[in-house]
Coordinates of C-alpha atoms in Angstrom, one line a residue:
Chain A
M3 CA -57.6 -113.0 15.5
K4 CA -54.8 -111.2 13.8
K5 CA -54.9 -113.6 10.9
L6 CA -58.6 -113.1 10.5
L7 CA -58.1 -109.3 10.3
I8 CA -55.6 -109.7 7.4
L9 CA -57.5 -112.4 5.7
T10 CA -60.9 -110.6 5.5
P11 CA -59.8 -107.8 3.2
V12 CA -57.8 -110.2 1.1
I13 CA -60.8 -112.4 0.6
L14 CA -63.0 -109.4 -0.2
L15 CA -60.5 -108.2 -2.7
L16 CA -60.2 -111.6 -4.4
S17 CA -63.9 -112.0 -4.6
G18 CA -64.0 -108.6 -6.2
C19 CA -61.6 -109.8 -8.9
S20 CA -63.7 -112.8 -9.6
G21 CA -65.7 -111.0 -12.3
N22 CA -68.1 -108.9 -10.4
W23 CA -65.9 -105.8 -11.0
G24 CA -66.7 -104.0 -14.1
W25 CA -63.4 -102.4 -15.0
Y26 CA -64.6 -102.0 -18.6
V27 CA -66.1 -98.6 -17.6
V28 CA -62.6 -97.2 -17.0
D29 CA -60.5 -99.5 -19.3
P30 CA -58.3 -97.2 -21.3
T31 CA -57.9 -99.8 -24.0
T32 CA -61.5 -99.5 -25.1
S33 CA -62.7 -96.3 -26.6
S34 CA -65.7 -95.8 -24.2
G35 CA -63.4 -96.5 -21.2
W36 CA -60.9 -94.0 -22.5
T37 CA -63.6 -91.4 -23.0
N38 CA -64.9 -92.0 -19.4
L39 CA -61.4 -91.7 -18.0
K40 CA -60.8 -88.4 -19.9
F41 CA -64.1 -87.2 -18.6
M42 CA -63.1 -87.9 -15.0
A43 CA -59.7 -86.5 -15.3
S44 CA -61.0 -83.3 -16.8
G45 CA -62.4 -82.4 -13.4
A46 CA -58.8 -82.0 -12.1
Y47 CA -58.8 -78.6 -13.7
Y48 CA -61.4 -77.1 -11.4
T49 CA -60.1 -79.0 -8.4
I50 CA -56.6 -77.6 -8.8
V51 CA -57.5 -74.1 -9.9
M52 CA -60.1 -73.7 -7.2
S53 CA -57.9 -75.1 -4.4
V54 CA -54.9 -73.0 -5.4
T55 CA -56.9 -69.8 -5.7
A56 CA -58.6 -70.5 -2.4
I57 CA -55.3 -71.3 -0.6
L58 CA -53.7 -68.1 -2.0
I59 CA -56.6 -66.0 -0.7
S60 CA -56.7 -67.8 2.7
V61 CA -53.0 -67.4 3.3
V62 CA -53.3 -63.6 2.8
V63 CA -56.5 -63.3 4.9
G64 CA -55.0 -65.7 7.5
L65 CA -51.9 -63.5 7.9
L66 CA -54.0 -60.3 8.1
V67 CA -56.2 -61.9 10.8
A68 CA -53.1 -63.3 12.6
L69 CA -51.3 -60.0 13.0
P70 CA -54.0 -58.3 15.2
G71 CA -53.9 -61.5 17.3
L72 CA -50.4 -60.6 18.3
S73 CA -51.2 -57.0 19.2
K74 CA -50.8 -55.5 22.7
K75 CA -54.2 -53.9 22.3
R76 CA -57.0 -56.0 23.7
E77 CA -59.6 -55.0 21.1
W78 CA -57.3 -56.1 18.3
R79 CA -56.8 -59.5 19.9
M80 CA -60.6 -59.8 20.4
F81 CA -61.1 -59.3 16.7
N82 CA -58.7 -62.1 16.0
R83 CA -60.3 -64.4 18.5
T84 CA -63.8 -63.7 17.3
Y85 CA -63.0 -64.3 13.7
V86 CA -61.1 -67.5 14.3
E87 CA -63.6 -69.0 16.7
I88 CA -66.7 -68.2 14.6
V89 CA -65.2 -69.2 11.2
R90 CA -63.6 -72.3 12.5
A91 CA -66.9 -73.4 14.0
V92 CA -68.8 -73.5 10.7
P93 CA -68.5 -76.9 8.8
I94 CA -67.1 -76.4 5.3
L95 CA -70.1 -78.0 3.6
V96 CA -72.5 -75.7 5.5
L97 CA -70.3 -72.7 4.5
I98 CA -70.4 -73.7 0.9
L99 CA -74.2 -74.0 0.9
W100 CA -74.5 -70.8 2.8
V101 CA -72.3 -68.8 0.5
Y102 CA -74.0 -70.2 -2.7
Y103 CA -77.6 -70.2 -1.6
G104 CA -77.7 -67.9 1.4
L105 CA -75.4 -65.0 0.4
P106 CA -77.4 -63.9 -2.7
A107 CA -80.5 -63.6 -0.6
L108 CA -78.7 -61.6 2.0
S109 CA -76.6 -59.3 -0.1
G110 CA -78.0 -59.5 -3.6
I111 CA -74.5 -60.7 -4.8
T112 CA -74.8 -63.9 -6.8
L113 CA -71.5 -65.8 -7.3
N114 CA -71.1 -68.5 -9.9
V115 CA -70.3 -71.9 -8.5
F116 CA -66.5 -71.5 -9.0
W117 CA -66.3 -68.3 -7.0
A118 CA -68.8 -69.4 -4.4
G119 CA -66.6 -72.5 -3.9
V120 CA -63.4 -70.4 -3.7
L121 CA -64.9 -68.0 -1.2
A122 CA -66.2 -70.7 1.1
L123 CA -63.0 -72.7 1.0
A124 CA -60.8 -69.7 1.5
L125 CA -62.9 -68.3 4.3
S126 CA -63.0 -71.6 6.1
D127 CA -59.3 -72.2 5.7
S128 CA -58.3 -68.6 6.7
A129 CA -59.2 -69.2 10.3
F130 CA -56.8 -72.2 10.4
Q131 CA -54.1 -70.2 8.5
A132 CA -54.5 -67.4 11.0
E133 CA -53.7 -69.8 13.9
I134 CA -50.8 -71.3 12.0
F135 CA -49.3 -67.8 11.3
R136 CA -49.9 -66.7 14.9
A137 CA -48.0 -69.8 16.2
G138 CA -45.2 -69.3 13.7
I139 CA -44.8 -65.6 14.4
Q140 CA -44.9 -66.2 18.2
S141 CA -42.2 -68.9 17.9
I142 CA -39.7 -66.2 16.8
A143 CA -37.5 -65.1 19.7
R144 CA -38.0 -61.7 21.3
G145 CA -34.4 -60.8 20.6
Q146 CA -35.2 -60.6 16.9
Y147 CA -37.7 -57.9 17.5
E148 CA -35.4 -56.1 19.9
A149 CA -32.5 -56.2 17.4
A150 CA -34.9 -54.8 14.7
Q151 CA -36.0 -52.1 17.1
S152 CA -32.4 -51.2 18.0
I153 CA -31.7 -50.4 14.3
S154 CA -35.0 -48.4 14.1
L155 CA -36.8 -50.8 11.7
N156 CA -40.5 -49.9 11.8
Y157 CA -43.2 -52.5 12.3
R158 CA -43.9 -53.2 8.7
D159 CA -40.2 -53.7 7.8
T160 CA -39.6 -55.8 10.9
M161 CA -42.4 -58.1 9.9
R162 CA -41.6 -58.1 6.2
Y163 CA -37.8 -58.6 6.3
I164 CA -37.1 -60.1 9.8
I165 CA -40.0 -62.0 11.3
L166 CA -42.2 -63.3 8.5
P167 CA -39.3 -64.8 6.4
Q168 CA -38.3 -66.8 9.5
A169 CA -41.9 -67.6 10.6
I170 CA -42.9 -68.9 7.1
R171 CA -39.9 -71.3 7.0
R172 CA -41.1 -72.8 10.3
I173 CA -44.7 -73.1 9.2
L174 CA -44.0 -74.6 5.8
P175 CA -45.0 -78.1 6.8
A176 CA -48.2 -76.8 8.3
L177 CA -48.9 -74.8 5.1
G178 CA -48.3 -78.0 3.1
N179 CA -50.8 -79.8 5.3
Q180 CA -53.4 -77.1 4.6
L181 CA -52.9 -77.3 0.8
V182 CA -53.5 -81.1 1.0
Y183 CA -56.5 -80.5 3.2
M184 CA -57.8 -77.9 0.7
L185 CA -57.5 -80.3 -2.3
K186 CA -59.6 -82.8 -0.4
M187 CA -62.2 -80.3 0.9
S188 CA -62.7 -79.0 -2.6
S189 CA -64.6 -82.2 -3.3
L190 CA -67.4 -80.8 -1.2
V191 CA -68.0 -78.0 -3.8
S192 CA -69.4 -80.8 -6.0
V193 CA -72.7 -80.4 -4.1
I194 CA -73.3 -77.0 -5.7
G195 CA -72.5 -78.4 -9.1
L196 CA -68.9 -77.3 -9.9
Q197 CA -67.4 -79.7 -12.5
E198 CA -64.5 -80.8 -10.4
L199 CA -63.2 -84.4 -9.9
T200 CA -65.9 -85.6 -7.5
R201 CA -68.8 -84.1 -9.5
K202 CA -67.5 -85.7 -12.7
A203 CA -67.3 -89.0 -10.9
N204 CA -70.8 -88.6 -9.6
E205 CA -72.1 -87.9 -13.0
L206 CA -70.4 -90.9 -14.5
V207 CA -71.8 -93.1 -11.8
V208 CA -75.3 -91.9 -12.6
S209 CA -74.9 -92.9 -16.3
E210 CA -72.8 -96.0 -15.9
Y211 CA -74.0 -97.6 -12.6
R212 CA -70.5 -98.6 -11.7
P213 CA -69.8 -96.8 -8.4
L214 CA -67.1 -99.1 -7.1
E215 CA -64.8 -98.8 -10.1
I216 CA -65.5 -95.1 -10.7
Y217 CA -65.0 -94.1 -7.1
T218 CA -61.9 -96.2 -6.9
V219 CA -60.5 -94.2 -9.8
L220 CA -61.6 -91.1 -8.0
V221 CA -59.6 -92.1 -4.9
L222 CA -56.6 -92.7 -7.1
E223 CA -57.0 -89.3 -8.8
Y224 CA -56.9 -87.6 -5.4
L225 CA -54.0 -89.8 -4.3
V226 CA -51.9 -88.9 -7.3
L227 CA -52.7 -85.2 -7.0
I228 CA -51.8 -85.1 -3.3
L229 CA -48.6 -87.1 -3.7
I230 CA -47.5 -84.7 -6.3
V231 CA -48.3 -81.7 -4.0
S232 CA -46.5 -83.4 -1.1
A233 CA -43.4 -83.9 -3.1
G234 CA -43.6 -80.3 -4.2
V235 CA -43.9 -79.0 -0.7
R236 CA -41.0 -81.2 0.4
W237 CA -38.8 -80.0 -2.4
F238 CA -39.7 -76.4 -1.5
E239 CA -38.9 -77.0 2.2
R240 CA -35.5 -78.4 1.3
R241 CA -34.8 -75.5 -1.0
M242 CA -35.7 -72.9 1.7
N243 CA -33.5 -74.7 4.3
A244 CA -30.6 -75.0 1.9
S245 CA -30.7 -71.3 1.2
E246 CA -30.3 -70.7 4.9
M247 CA -27.2 -72.8 5.3
Chain B
M137 CA -23.5 -31.2 28.6
S138 CA -24.6 -34.7 29.0
I139 CA -25.9 -36.7 26.0
I140 CA -27.9 -39.0 28.2
S141 CA -29.6 -37.8 31.4
M142 CA -31.7 -40.1 33.6
Q143 CA -33.6 -38.5 36.4
N144 CA -35.2 -40.6 39.2
V145 CA -36.1 -43.5 36.8
S146 CA -38.3 -46.3 38.1
K147 CA -39.3 -49.4 36.4
Y148 CA -41.7 -52.1 37.6
F149 CA -42.3 -55.7 36.4
G150 CA -45.6 -56.3 38.0
D151 CA -45.0 -55.9 41.7
F152 CA -41.3 -56.2 41.4
Q153 CA -39.4 -52.9 41.2
A154 CA -36.5 -53.4 38.9
L155 CA -35.2 -49.8 39.0
K156 CA -35.6 -47.5 42.1
N157 CA -35.2 -43.8 41.4
V158 CA -32.1 -44.2 39.4
S159 CA -30.3 -41.1 38.2
L160 CA -27.3 -41.1 35.9
D161 CA -25.8 -38.6 33.5
V162 CA -23.5 -39.7 30.7
A163 CA -21.4 -37.2 28.8
L164 CA -20.6 -37.3 25.1
G165 CA -17.6 -39.5 24.5
E166 CA -17.8 -41.0 28.0
R167 CA -17.4 -44.7 28.7
V168 CA -19.5 -46.0 31.5
V169 CA -19.3 -49.6 32.7
I170 CA -22.1 -51.0 34.8
C171 CA -21.7 -54.1 36.9
G172 CA -23.7 -55.7 39.7
P173 CA -25.2 -59.1 40.7
S174 CA -27.8 -60.7 38.5
G175 CA -31.2 -59.1 39.0
S176 CA -29.7 -55.8 40.1
G177 CA -31.4 -53.9 37.2
K178 CA -28.3 -53.1 35.2
S179 CA -29.6 -54.6 31.9
T180 CA -33.0 -53.0 32.6
L181 CA -31.3 -49.7 33.0
I182 CA -29.7 -49.6 29.6
R183 CA -32.7 -51.2 27.9
C184 CA -34.7 -48.2 29.1
I185 CA -32.4 -45.9 27.2
N186 CA -33.6 -47.1 23.8
R187 CA -37.0 -48.0 25.2
L188 CA -36.8 -51.8 24.8
E189 CA -38.3 -51.4 28.3
A190 CA -40.6 -48.5 29.1
H191 CA -39.9 -46.8 32.4
E192 CA -42.9 -45.8 34.6
D193 CA -41.5 -42.9 36.6
G194 CA -38.8 -40.3 36.1
Q195 CA -37.4 -38.9 32.9
I196 CA -34.8 -40.0 30.4
V197 CA -33.4 -37.4 28.0
V198 CA -31.2 -38.4 25.1
D199 CA -29.5 -35.6 23.2
G200 CA -32.2 -33.1 24.2
T201 CA -35.1 -35.4 23.3
V202 CA -37.3 -36.6 26.1
L203 CA -38.0 -40.3 25.8
S204 CA -41.7 -41.1 25.5
D205 CA -44.2 -43.2 23.5
D206 CA -44.2 -40.5 20.8
P207 CA -43.1 -42.4 17.7
A208 CA -41.2 -39.5 16.2
D209 CA -39.1 -38.9 19.4
L210 CA -38.5 -42.7 19.7
E211 CA -37.3 -42.9 16.2
K212 CA -35.0 -40.0 16.7
I213 CA -33.5 -41.6 19.9
R214 CA -33.2 -45.0 18.4
G215 CA -31.3 -43.4 15.5
L216 CA -28.8 -42.1 18.0
V217 CA -28.5 -45.2 20.1
G218 CA -27.2 -48.6 19.0
M219 CA -27.3 -51.7 21.0
V220 CA -25.3 -54.9 21.2
F221 CA -27.0 -57.9 22.9
Q222 CA -25.8 -60.8 25.0
Q223 CA -27.3 -63.3 22.5
F224 CA -26.1 -61.3 19.5
N225 CA -29.6 -61.4 18.0
L226 CA -28.3 -61.5 14.4
F227 CA -31.0 -62.3 11.8
P228 CA -30.3 -66.0 11.1
H229 CA -32.0 -66.0 7.6
L230 CA -29.8 -63.2 6.3
T231 CA -26.1 -63.2 5.4
V232 CA -23.7 -61.1 7.3
L233 CA -23.8 -58.5 4.6
E234 CA -27.6 -58.4 4.6
N235 CA -27.7 -58.2 8.4
L236 CA -25.6 -55.1 8.1
C237 CA -27.3 -53.5 5.1
I238 CA -31.0 -53.9 6.2
G239 CA -30.9 -50.9 8.6
P240 CA -29.1 -48.5 6.3
R241 CA -31.2 -49.5 3.3
R242 CA -34.7 -49.4 5.0
V243 CA -34.2 -46.8 7.7
L244 CA -31.5 -44.4 6.4
G245 CA -32.6 -44.8 2.8
L246 CA -29.1 -45.6 1.4
T247 CA -28.8 -47.2 -2.0
E248 CA -27.7 -50.8 -2.3
A249 CA -24.2 -49.8 -3.3
E250 CA -23.9 -47.2 -0.5
A251 CA -25.2 -49.6 2.1
R252 CA -22.8 -52.3 0.9
A253 CA -19.8 -50.0 1.0
R254 CA -20.7 -48.9 4.5
A255 CA -21.2 -52.5 5.6
M256 CA -17.8 -53.5 4.3
K257 CA -16.2 -50.6 6.0
Y258 CA -17.5 -51.6 9.4
L259 CA -16.8 -55.3 8.7
E260 CA -13.2 -54.3 8.1
R261 CA -13.2 -52.4 11.3
V262 CA -14.3 -55.5 13.3
Q263 CA -11.8 -57.5 11.2
I264 CA -14.1 -60.0 9.5
P265 CA -14.6 -58.6 5.9
D266 CA -14.0 -62.1 4.6
Q267 CA -17.1 -63.5 6.3
A268 CA -19.5 -61.1 4.5
D269 CA -21.4 -63.7 2.5
K270 CA -21.8 -66.3 5.2
F271 CA -24.8 -66.9 7.4
P272 CA -24.5 -66.2 11.1
R273 CA -24.7 -69.8 12.1
Q274 CA -21.6 -70.5 10.1
L275 CA -19.6 -68.1 12.3
S276 CA -18.1 -68.6 15.8
G277 CA -19.7 -66.8 18.7
G278 CA -17.0 -64.2 18.8
Q279 CA -17.4 -63.5 15.1
Q280 CA -21.1 -63.3 15.5
Q281 CA -20.8 -60.7 18.2
R282 CA -18.4 -58.7 16.1
V283 CA -20.9 -58.8 13.2
A284 CA -23.6 -57.5 15.7
I285 CA -21.3 -54.6 16.7
A286 CA -20.7 -53.8 13.0
R287 CA -24.5 -54.0 12.4
S288 CA -25.0 -51.3 15.1
L289 CA -22.1 -49.2 13.7
C290 CA -23.7 -49.2 10.3
M291 CA -26.4 -47.0 11.7
E292 CA -23.7 -44.6 12.7
P293 CA -25.1 -44.1 16.3
R294 CA -23.6 -41.6 18.7
I295 CA -24.1 -43.9 21.7
L296 CA -23.6 -47.6 21.9
L297 CA -25.2 -49.8 24.6
F298 CA -23.7 -53.2 25.3
D299 CA -25.8 -55.6 27.3
E300 CA -23.3 -58.3 28.6
P301 CA -21.7 -58.6 25.2
T302 CA -19.3 -61.4 26.2
S303 CA -21.4 -63.4 28.7
A304 CA -22.6 -65.9 26.0
L305 CA -19.1 -66.4 24.6
D306 CA -16.6 -69.2 25.1
P307 CA -13.5 -67.8 27.0
E308 CA -11.2 -67.9 24.0
M309 CA -13.7 -65.7 22.1
I310 CA -14.0 -63.0 24.7
A311 CA -10.7 -61.3 23.9
E312 CA -11.5 -60.6 20.3
V313 CA -14.8 -58.9 21.2
L314 CA -13.2 -56.9 24.0
E315 CA -10.5 -55.8 21.6
V316 CA -13.0 -54.4 19.1
M317 CA -14.8 -52.7 22.0
T318 CA -11.6 -51.2 23.3
E319 CA -10.8 -49.9 19.8
L320 CA -14.3 -48.3 19.7
A321 CA -13.7 -46.6 23.0
I322 CA -10.4 -45.2 21.8
S323 CA -12.1 -43.8 18.7
G324 CA -14.3 -41.7 21.1
M325 CA -17.6 -43.5 20.9
T326 CA -20.0 -42.9 23.8
M327 CA -20.4 -46.3 25.4
I328 CA -22.5 -47.8 28.2
V329 CA -21.4 -51.3 28.9
V330 CA -23.0 -53.8 31.2
T331 CA -20.2 -56.4 31.9
H332 CA -18.4 -58.4 34.4
E333 CA -15.1 -58.0 32.6
M334 CA -13.2 -56.0 35.2
G335 CA -10.0 -55.9 33.3
F336 CA -11.9 -54.2 30.4
A337 CA -13.6 -51.9 32.9
R338 CA -10.2 -50.8 34.4
R339 CA -8.7 -50.2 31.0
V340 CA -11.5 -48.2 29.2
A341 CA -14.1 -47.0 31.7
D342 CA -14.2 -43.4 32.6
R343 CA -16.7 -44.3 35.3
M344 CA -17.8 -47.5 37.0
V345 CA -21.3 -47.9 38.2
F346 CA -22.2 -50.6 40.7
M347 CA -25.9 -51.6 40.9
D348 CA -27.7 -53.7 43.4
K349 CA -31.4 -54.4 44.0
G350 CA -32.4 -51.7 41.4
E351 CA -30.3 -48.9 42.8
I352 CA -26.9 -47.4 42.0
V353 CA -24.9 -48.2 45.0
E354 CA -21.5 -46.9 44.0
I355 CA -20.2 -44.7 41.2
G356 CA -16.8 -43.3 40.4
A357 CA -13.5 -43.7 38.4
P358 CA -12.5 -47.3 38.2
G359 CA -9.2 -46.7 39.9
D360 CA -11.0 -45.2 42.9
V361 CA -13.9 -47.6 43.3
F362 CA -11.8 -50.7 42.7
D363 CA -9.0 -49.8 45.1
A364 CA -11.2 -48.2 47.8
P365 CA -14.8 -49.3 47.5
K366 CA -17.0 -47.2 49.8
S367 CA -19.8 -49.7 50.2
Q368 CA -19.5 -53.1 51.7
R369 CA -21.8 -54.6 49.0
F370 CA -19.5 -53.5 46.2
A371 CA -16.4 -54.6 48.1
Q372 CA -17.9 -58.1 48.5
F373 CA -19.0 -58.2 44.8
I374 CA -15.5 -57.4 43.6
K375 CA -14.1 -60.0 45.8
Q376 CA -16.5 -62.6 44.5
I377 CA -15.9 -62.0 40.8
L378 CA -12.2 -61.6 41.1
N379 CA -11.9 -64.9 43.0
H380 CA -14.2 -67.0 40.9

């Protein structure tokens, strides 16, 4: 049984190599293959710029939503809960469609595809960021607040200089996760026509009829992008920890 | 004229009454040592003085200001009162120097250079100026607690509260912290110290306070209360901690 499980994909792979694969569409040694590859890779610009813009916004919004969640006042906590529960419940794809097609009808504000994508991704992610920040801030011992109070630091300074620097160190792995998640979710913005990686691949598939090869390259594009991000996050984590020692 | 005046202070944690009508006056320059079994309310009492805990009934007046939720009054009182904690509560992501400078910089508005000079002055006073650029976790427990004392001193408070400052320390570290505290007492600092270090109490306390079950059971000069405890509970407590 086990052997069969390993054998099946190997056989499938080998049969794929037997000549049915049309790697010529993305063969960098031919001029058309090279053009196709460049076309696909050019989508990385929007994937990266949109994801990074969205994560920067969602981190700020997430923090601003997390803070009332830690308040002693019930109404403030209610605001936090309501925001998180509602935003978290909307599927990202639905949110993208709603922001791009629904929002203009509701408010008269028309966003271009890029900003519609950024807004939808950031909004969706902010609910998760809020929970990450809340958990991180709650993990800081009460003694840190008391020490800050005992030297008269106000709330803002306590957060800014004492609590958040420690909390952010603790949530760095989770923030890295969210960045990876964001890069992947950005592929959904292809449905409203933004020329990012997935959209480019889709367009190429339509003209070349080689979905297997083109989508395989697409998978590799995301893989490379995310491995680079992961390495970056790890490097940053090590640096932050080193500065503490 | 007393700098701290507590009148009939009561404090509840849910149904549990941690302080029962406690009244205590502390004069400027006085050293008061509070002892008592765990759960007797001694920590709660001093934590009420800078409002880390809010009391429900009674009144606390610090240097003429009535303690309330009014932020301005609270700020005034916290500016007068420093606190040293059992677990030190140093800021682990900041160096020793940064731990000391943050209050003077952000609260008192000192310049970087002024704050630094002040921090070094107090680090010298607690005898660890050479550790200024280290992080708290690189120091021993005794050194950490001395940094915490220096951090409080940097705010130049008139009153220092100590909440079991040596309870989390290894025995060999206790002496160095008590030495710094004794030196502070000699310099005339008003101090309220929750501790079980009876030798320290005998040496520096003007008054001993014994608490049990949220009440002040016995109060007096250390010589008097140690040698002739009036209540049986205190007599028993002394016997227990001296024989442990």
